[in-house]
Amino acid sequence: MPTNDHTKTKKGKPIVVIGNWKMNPQQEDGAVKLFADIKKLTNKKNAYAQTGIAAPFVFIPALAAKNTKSRFALGAQDVSSVLQGTHTGEVSIPMLKGFGVTQIIIGHSERRAAGETDEQVRDKTHAVLKAGLTAVVCIGEHTRDAQGDYFSFVQSQIRSILQQLPKVHLKRLMLAYEPIWAIGTGITATAEDVHEMKLFIQKCITDHFDRTATAQVRILYGGSVDDKNAQSLLEEGHADGFLIGGASLKPAVFAHIIKISDDHYATT
Ligand code: PGA
């Protein structure tokens, strides 16, 4: 089982670092090797950051078999909002749970671009949280405009997710702010942008619930995170963690981001 619950030993919440492998690699042996390389390079001592890997569905059984005594939680990149039935091509929450998956990315912009709606994102999020798993729900604007209209876009995504969500589920909700213009482009949002958006997201949650509710939700950043910008995104951006695409396929870079996150937690 993953040994990444450090909430009891330190004050504050550990930084979250989740690798989103997207549709990589192409073969199971490549996935197993990538996971082994990442594990080899990451500390098990002082492993403060809460780390996870979201692999393609088909590789999850192989990774689960290798995930003994690892600090990594197993994740998936999508899931069906319904638990069973006539849904060709879908994968259910119980199927994933059966392999020890504990966290699921929902509403990634690449899925939204393929047609996923706010309503589908909400249904999936609520189903995942109800099942006792962590939902890592992606939000973020396509572009930024001088007037700041992108704030209303993000606000409507958040409102949709929170609609009729029981407050008791918030402790397993993570919102990943991933501005689409920063994903896979090498252009990262500045630490200032990230801090400003975090405060805005928190205000949206407070408006919907209250401040105690807001304190429970972790707000991650994603979009061209690497080992050069991670530190300032934590320190000045106040990100609660990262959702990492491209850099999660490079074991040395990913391990370095995890080390930065471990150290940040240990020293704050
Ligand atoms: P990136 O992807 O780190 O390659 O920009 C992030 C994501 O899409 O989750």
mmCIF file of C-alpha atoms and ligand atoms in Angstrom:
data_model
loop_
_atom_site.group_PDB
_atom_site.id
_atom_site.type_symbol
_atom_site.label_atom_id
_atom_site.label_comp_id
_atom_site.label_asym_id
_atom_site.label_seq_id
_atom_site.Cartn_x
_atom_site.Cartn_y
_atom_site.Cartn_z
ATOM 1 C CA MET A 1 0.000 0.000 0.000
ATOM 2 C CA PRO A 2 1.217 3.530 -0.623
ATOM 3 C CA THR A 3 2.727 5.091 2.464
ATOM 4 C CA ASN A 4 2.001 8.669 1.618
ATOM 5 C CA ASP A 5 -0.310 9.813 4.371
ATOM 6 C CA HIS A 6 1.884 12.104 6.423
ATOM 7 C CA THR A 7 -0.855 14.285 7.734
ATOM 8 C CA LYS A 8 -0.398 12.873 11.211
ATOM 9 C CA THR A 9 3.316 13.492 11.521
ATOM 10 C CA LYS A 10 3.603 17.082 10.302
ATOM 11 C CA LYS A 11 1.486 20.181 10.598
ATOM 12 C CA GLY A 12 -0.140 21.416 7.414
ATOM 13 C CA LYS A 13 -0.954 19.345 4.391
ATOM 14 C CA PRO A 14 1.710 17.649 2.306
ATOM 15 C CA ILE A 15 2.319 18.868 -1.222
ATOM 16 C CA VAL A 16 0.587 16.739 -3.840
ATOM 17 C CA VAL A 17 2.542 15.627 -6.922
ATOM 18 C CA ILE A 18 0.616 13.615 -9.503
ATOM 19 C CA GLY A 19 2.064 12.451 -12.811
ATOM 20 C CA ASN A 20 -0.390 12.332 -15.687
ATOM 21 C CA TRP A 21 1.158 10.010 -18.244
ATOM 22 C CA LYS A 22 -1.644 10.708 -20.749
ATOM 23 C CA MET A 23 -1.484 8.185 -23.645
ATOM 24 C CA ASN A 24 2.098 7.084 -22.866
ATOM 25 C CA PRO A 25 4.078 4.875 -23.115
ATOM 26 C CA GLN A 26 2.914 2.536 -25.887
ATOM 27 C CA GLN A 27 3.706 -0.854 -24.345
ATOM 28 C CA GLU A 28 3.291 -2.402 -20.917
ATOM 29 C CA ASP A 29 7.001 -3.131 -20.479
ATOM 30 C CA GLY A 30 7.705 0.549 -21.107
ATOM 31 C CA ALA A 31 5.181 1.530 -18.432
ATOM 32 C CA VAL A 32 6.642 -0.907 -15.920
ATOM 33 C CA LYS A 33 10.156 0.389 -16.646
ATOM 34 C CA LEU A 34 9.092 4.020 -16.357
ATOM 35 C CA PHE A 35 7.486 3.320 -12.989
ATOM 36 C CA ALA A 36 10.583 1.408 -11.801
ATOM 37 C CA ASP A 37 12.883 4.252 -12.910
ATOM 38 C CA ILE A 38 10.763 6.836 -11.096
ATOM 39 C CA LYS A 39 10.671 4.715 -7.930
ATOM 40 C CA LYS A 40 14.429 4.207 -8.039
ATOM 41 C CA LEU A 41 15.041 7.944 -8.158
ATOM 42 C CA THR A 42 12.563 9.018 -5.498
ATOM 43 C CA ASN A 43 13.233 9.072 -1.814
ATOM 44 C CA LYS A 44 11.325 6.839 0.496
ATOM 45 C CA LYS A 45 12.841 8.610 3.493
ATOM 46 C CA ASN A 46 11.416 12.057 4.223
ATOM 47 C CA ALA A 47 8.788 11.271 1.633
ATOM 48 C CA TYR A 48 6.524 14.101 2.646
ATOM 49 C CA ALA A 49 4.902 14.858 -0.670
ATOM 50 C CA GLN A 50 1.804 12.880 -1.488
ATOM 51 C CA THR A 51 2.750 11.350 -4.813
ATOM 52 C CA GLY A 52 0.698 9.604 -7.456
ATOM 53 C CA ILE A 53 0.865 8.245 -10.991
ATOM 54 C CA ALA A 54 -2.114 8.346 -13.328
ATOM 55 C CA ALA A 55 -1.340 5.792 -16.029
ATOM 56 C CA PRO A 56 -3.467 4.644 -18.973
ATOM 57 C CA PHE A 57 -6.123 2.107 -17.866
ATOM 58 C CA VAL A 58 -4.498 -0.866 -19.544
ATOM 59 C CA PHE A 59 -1.245 -0.469 -17.581
ATOM 60 C CA ILE A 60 -2.869 -0.165 -14.153
ATOM 61 C CA PRO A 61 -2.858 -3.922 -13.349
ATOM 62 C CA ALA A 62 0.867 -4.205 -14.145
ATOM 63 C CA LEU A 63 1.715 -1.134 -12.079
ATOM 64 C CA ALA A 64 -0.504 -2.324 -9.221
ATOM 65 C CA ALA A 65 1.447 -5.575 -9.129
ATOM 66 C CA LYS A 66 4.682 -3.573 -8.727
ATOM 67 C CA ASN A 67 3.332 -1.071 -6.251
ATOM 68 C CA THR A 68 4.154 -2.822 -3.017
ATOM 69 C CA LYS A 69 6.078 -0.676 -0.529
ATOM 70 C CA SER A 70 5.896 2.282 -2.871
ATOM 71 C CA ARG A 71 5.174 5.880 -1.943
ATOM 72 C CA PHE A 72 2.975 6.271 -5.026
ATOM 73 C CA ALA A 73 -0.786 6.217 -5.079
ATOM 74 C CA LEU A 74 -2.221 4.709 -8.236
ATOM 75 C CA GLY A 75 -4.431 6.941 -10.293
ATOM 76 C CA ALA A 76 -6.499 6.880 -13.475
ATOM 77 C CA GLN A 77 -7.105 9.583 -16.066
ATOM 78 C CA ASP A 78 -10.863 9.221 -16.409
ATOM 79 C CA VAL A 79 -13.745 7.007 -15.304
ATOM 80 C CA SER A 80 -17.403 6.413 -16.006
ATOM 81 C CA SER A 81 -19.928 8.225 -13.832
ATOM 82 C CA VAL A 82 -22.083 5.084 -13.689
ATOM 83 C CA LEU A 83 -21.141 1.996 -11.756
ATOM 84 C CA GLN A 84 -22.138 -0.728 -14.202
ATOM 85 C CA GLY A 85 -24.236 -1.630 -17.192
ATOM 86 C CA THR A 86 -24.519 -1.231 -20.931
ATOM 87 C CA HIS A 87 -21.801 1.377 -21.531
ATOM 88 C CA THR A 88 -19.506 0.159 -24.274
ATOM 89 C CA GLY A 89 -15.918 1.231 -23.881
ATOM 90 C CA GLU A 90 -16.333 2.623 -20.384
ATOM 91 C CA VAL A 91 -14.380 1.741 -17.253
ATOM 92 C CA SER A 92 -16.106 1.807 -13.863
ATOM 93 C CA ILE A 93 -15.045 2.990 -10.422
ATOM 94 C CA PRO A 94 -15.334 -0.529 -8.910
ATOM 95 C CA MET A 95 -13.054 -1.906 -11.674
ATOM 96 C CA LEU A 96 -10.384 0.651 -10.809
ATOM 97 C CA LYS A 97 -10.841 0.232 -7.075
ATOM 98 C CA GLY A 98 -10.230 -3.467 -7.564
ATOM 99 C CA PHE A 99 -6.669 -2.667 -8.663
ATOM 100 C CA GLY A 100 -6.045 -0.289 -5.782
ATOM 101 C CA VAL A 101 -6.638 2.957 -7.663
ATOM 102 C CA THR A 102 -7.290 5.730 -5.153
ATOM 103 C CA GLN A 103 -7.344 8.906 -7.210
ATOM 104 C CA ILE A 104 -8.891 9.824 -10.527
ATOM 105 C CA ILE A 105 -8.284 12.788 -12.812
ATOM 106 C CA ILE A 106 -11.572 14.179 -14.096
ATOM 107 C CA GLY A 107 -12.363 16.787 -16.732
ATOM 108 C CA HIS A 108 -8.870 17.182 -18.105
ATOM 109 C CA SER A 109 -8.939 19.848 -20.814
ATOM 110 C CA GLU A 110 -7.974 17.222 -23.394
ATOM 111 C CA ARG A 111 -11.149 15.299 -22.499
ATOM 112 C CA ARG A 112 -13.226 18.459 -22.421
ATOM 113 C CA ALA A 113 -11.856 19.269 -25.901
ATOM 114 C CA ALA A 114 -13.078 15.817 -27.004
ATOM 115 C CA GLY A 115 -16.597 16.781 -25.926
ATOM 116 C CA GLU A 116 -16.832 16.206 -22.168
ATOM 117 C CA THR A 117 -19.302 18.683 -20.677
ATOM 118 C CA ASP A 118 -19.442 20.419 -17.293
ATOM 119 C CA GLU A 119 -22.380 18.148 -16.405
ATOM 120 C CA GLN A 120 -20.403 14.995 -17.182
ATOM 121 C CA VAL A 121 -17.479 16.324 -15.180
ATOM 122 C CA ARG A 122 -19.812 16.976 -12.255
ATOM 123 C CA ASP A 123 -21.417 13.517 -12.434
ATOM 124 C CA LYS A 124 -18.007 11.807 -12.539
ATOM 125 C CA THR A 125 -16.652 13.938 -9.704
ATOM 126 C CA HIS A 126 -19.610 13.239 -7.450
ATOM 127 C CA ALA A 127 -19.492 9.508 -8.220
ATOM 128 C CA VAL A 128 -15.760 9.287 -7.461
ATOM 129 C CA LEU A 129 -16.084 11.199 -4.188
ATOM 130 C CA LYS A 130 -19.118 9.181 -3.146
ATOM 131 C CA ALA A 131 -17.104 6.007 -3.728
ATOM 132 C CA GLY A 132 -14.468 7.247 -1.259
ATOM 133 C CA LEU A 133 -11.767 8.015 -3.845
ATOM 134 C CA THR A 134 -9.918 11.264 -4.475
ATOM 135 C CA ALA A 135 -11.161 13.339 -7.411
ATOM 136 C CA VAL A 136 -8.550 15.503 -9.122
ATOM 137 C CA VAL A 137 -10.776 17.785 -11.158
ATOM 138 C CA CYS A 138 -9.251 19.992 -13.841
ATOM 139 C CA ILE A 139 -10.379 23.538 -14.494
ATOM 140 C CA GLY A 140 -8.842 26.366 -16.468
ATOM 141 C CA GLU A 141 -9.365 28.877 -19.210
ATOM 142 C CA HIS A 142 -8.447 28.598 -22.889
ATOM 143 C CA THR A 143 -6.963 32.061 -23.127
ATOM 144 C CA ARG A 144 -6.554 35.131 -21.000
ATOM 145 C CA ASP A 145 -8.102 38.459 -21.877
ATOM 146 C CA ALA A 146 -7.182 41.903 -20.584
ATOM 147 C CA GLN A 147 -10.589 42.370 -18.921
ATOM 148 C CA GLY A 148 -10.218 39.218 -16.803
ATOM 149 C CA ASP A 149 -13.276 37.453 -18.248
ATOM 150 C CA TYR A 150 -11.390 34.191 -17.802
ATOM 151 C CA PHE A 151 -12.165 34.421 -14.089
ATOM 152 C CA SER A 152 -15.896 34.046 -14.839
ATOM 153 C CA PHE A 153 -15.129 31.039 -17.036
ATOM 154 C CA VAL A 154 -13.254 29.312 -14.209
ATOM 155 C CA GLN A 155 -15.966 30.346 -11.742
ATOM 156 C CA SER A 156 -18.657 28.664 -13.817
ATOM 157 C CA GLN A 157 -16.612 25.458 -13.986
ATOM 158 C CA ILE A 158 -16.226 25.481 -10.191
ATOM 159 C CA ARG A 159 -19.895 26.259 -9.559
ATOM 160 C CA SER A 160 -20.874 23.331 -11.730
ATOM 161 C CA ILE A 161 -18.593 20.937 -9.837
ATOM 162 C CA LEU A 162 -19.836 22.083 -6.420
ATOM 163 C CA GLN A 163 -23.528 22.053 -7.311
ATOM 164 C CA GLN A 164 -25.291 19.686 -4.880
ATOM 165 C CA LEU A 165 -22.014 18.270 -3.647
ATOM 166 C CA PRO A 166 -22.284 17.188 -0.009
ATOM 167 C CA LYS A 167 -19.760 19.116 2.087
ATOM 168 C CA VAL A 168 -18.528 15.901 3.677
ATOM 169 C CA HIS A 169 -16.856 14.953 0.372
ATOM 170 C CA LEU A 170 -14.677 18.041 0.098
ATOM 171 C CA LYS A 171 -11.719 16.537 1.910
ATOM 172 C CA ARG A 172 -11.131 14.239 -1.050
ATOM 173 C CA LEU A 173 -11.600 16.909 -3.692
ATOM 174 C CA MET A 174 -8.594 18.440 -5.420
ATOM 175 C CA LEU A 175 -9.010 21.170 -8.010
ATOM 176 C CA ALA A 176 -6.221 21.285 -10.560
ATOM 177 C CA TYR A 177 -5.957 24.719 -12.129
ATOM 178 C CA GLU A 178 -4.612 23.996 -15.590
ATOM 179 C CA PRO A 179 -4.785 26.982 -17.932
ATOM 180 C CA ILE A 180 -5.048 25.391 -21.360
ATOM 181 C CA TRP A 181 -2.545 27.808 -22.865
ATOM 182 C CA ALA A 182 0.079 26.451 -20.461
ATOM 183 C CA ILE A 183 -0.448 22.720 -21.078
ATOM 184 C CA GLY A 184 2.367 21.083 -22.994
ATOM 185 C CA THR A 185 3.434 24.445 -24.389
ATOM 186 C CA GLY A 186 6.460 25.171 -22.226
ATOM 187 C CA ILE A 187 4.716 28.395 -21.165
ATOM 188 C CA THR A 188 4.000 28.225 -17.443
ATOM 189 C CA ALA A 189 1.631 30.536 -15.645
ATOM 190 C CA THR A 190 3.691 32.836 -13.449
ATOM 191 C CA ALA A 191 3.787 32.210 -9.722
ATOM 192 C CA GLU A 192 1.755 35.420 -9.361
ATOM 193 C CA ASP A 193 -0.893 34.147 -11.792
ATOM 194 C CA VAL A 194 -1.107 30.904 -9.845
ATOM 195 C CA HIS A 195 -1.419 32.623 -6.482
ATOM 196 C CA GLU A 196 -4.071 35.006 -7.768
ATOM 197 C CA MET A 197 -6.083 32.158 -9.268
ATOM 198 C CA LYS A 198 -5.748 30.076 -6.105
ATOM 199 C CA LEU A 199 -7.239 32.913 -4.056
ATOM 200 C CA PHE A 200 -10.000 33.293 -6.623
ATOM 201 C CA ILE A 201 -10.811 29.571 -6.557
ATOM 202 C CA GLN A 202 -10.882 29.658 -2.763
ATOM 203 C CA LYS A 203 -13.266 32.603 -2.863
ATOM 204 C CA CYS A 204 -15.575 30.644 -5.185
ATOM 205 C CA ILE A 205 -15.607 27.695 -2.767
ATOM 206 C CA THR A 206 -16.211 30.014 0.203
ATOM 207 C CA ASP A 207 -19.097 31.688 -1.625
ATOM 208 C CA HIS A 208 -20.646 28.273 -2.213
ATOM 209 C CA PHE A 209 -19.929 26.754 1.209
ATOM 210 C CA ASP A 210 -17.847 28.566 3.830
ATOM 211 C CA ARG A 211 -14.213 29.073 4.818
ATOM 212 C CA THR A 212 -13.837 25.790 6.692
ATOM 213 C CA ALA A 213 -14.984 24.009 3.555
ATOM 214 C CA THR A 214 -12.450 25.903 1.465
ATOM 215 C CA ALA A 215 -9.595 24.885 3.736
ATOM 216 C CA GLN A 216 -10.257 21.239 2.918
ATOM 217 C CA VAL A 217 -9.855 21.489 -0.843
ATOM 218 C CA ARG A 218 -6.351 21.188 -2.258
ATOM 219 C CA ILE A 219 -5.656 23.471 -5.219
ATOM 220 C CA LEU A 220 -3.026 22.124 -7.578
ATOM 221 C CA TYR A 221 -1.402 23.744 -10.568
ATOM 222 C CA GLY A 222 -0.711 22.056 -13.891
ATOM 223 C CA GLY A 223 0.763 23.324 -17.150
ATOM 224 C CA SER A 224 4.414 22.925 -18.127
ATOM 225 C CA VAL A 225 5.578 22.288 -14.567
ATOM 226 C CA ASP A 226 9.223 21.209 -14.416
ATOM 227 C CA ASP A 227 12.051 21.142 -11.926
ATOM 228 C CA LYS A 228 13.004 24.724 -12.805
ATOM 229 C CA ASN A 229 9.688 26.349 -11.942
ATOM 230 C CA ALA A 230 8.335 24.012 -9.228
ATOM 231 C CA GLN A 231 9.985 25.784 -6.324
ATOM 232 C CA SER A 232 8.627 29.234 -7.132
ATOM 233 C CA LEU A 233 5.178 27.825 -7.929
ATOM 234 C CA LEU A 234 5.153 26.425 -4.388
ATOM 235 C CA GLU A 235 6.793 29.345 -2.633
ATOM 236 C CA GLU A 236 5.333 32.350 -4.402
ATOM 237 C CA GLY A 237 2.476 30.658 -6.208
ATOM 238 C CA HIS A 238 1.303 28.888 -3.025
ATOM 239 C CA ALA A 239 0.202 25.885 -5.076
ATOM 240 C CA ASP A 240 -0.831 22.941 -2.901
ATOM 241 C CA GLY A 241 0.769 20.662 -5.449
ATOM 242 C CA PHE A 242 1.087 19.798 -9.116
ATOM 243 C CA LEU A 243 -0.480 17.811 -11.906
ATOM 244 C CA ILE A 244 2.373 17.054 -14.258
ATOM 245 C CA GLY A 245 2.197 15.844 -17.843
ATOM 246 C CA GLY A 246 5.357 15.904 -19.961
ATOM 247 C CA ALA A 247 7.805 16.057 -17.058
ATOM 248 C CA SER A 248 6.253 12.978 -15.422
ATOM 249 C CA LEU A 249 7.613 10.908 -18.327
ATOM 250 C CA LYS A 250 11.171 11.977 -17.495
ATOM 251 C CA PRO A 251 12.102 10.096 -14.312
ATOM 252 C CA ALA A 252 14.971 12.386 -13.261
ATOM 253 C CA VAL A 253 12.925 15.566 -13.730
ATOM 254 C CA PHE A 254 9.833 14.106 -12.065
ATOM 255 C CA ALA A 255 11.901 12.805 -9.134
ATOM 256 C CA HIS A 256 13.496 16.235 -8.775
ATOM 257 C CA ILE A 257 10.073 17.910 -8.599
ATOM 258 C CA ILE A 258 9.085 15.417 -5.904
ATOM 259 C CA LYS A 259 12.290 16.168 -3.962
ATOM 260 C CA ILE A 260 11.576 19.916 -4.190
ATOM 261 C CA SER A 261 8.062 19.223 -2.871
ATOM 262 C CA ASP A 262 9.346 16.990 -0.048
ATOM 263 C CA ASP A 263 11.834 19.672 0.981
ATOM 264 C CA HIS A 264 9.289 22.463 0.747
ATOM 265 C CA TYR A 265 7.014 20.634 3.143
ATOM 266 C CA ALA A 266 9.838 19.778 5.504
ATOM 267 C CA THR A 267 11.032 23.366 5.735
ATOM 268 C CA THR A 268 7.734 25.231 6.027
HETATM 269 P P1 PGA B 1 2.097 19.347 -19.081
HETATM 270 O O1 PGA B 1 0.641 18.723 -18.890
HETATM 271 O O2 PGA B 1 2.791 19.261 -17.749
HETATM 272 O O3 PGA B 1 2.746 18.516 -20.153
HETATM 273 O O4 PGA B 1 1.900 20.770 -19.493
HETATM 274 C C1 PGA B 1 -0.099 18.952 -17.728
HETATM 275 C C2 PGA B 1 -1.431 18.253 -17.845
HETATM 276 O O5 PGA B 1 -1.981 18.218 -18.953
HETATM 277 O O6 PGA B 1 -1.963 17.715 -16.854
#
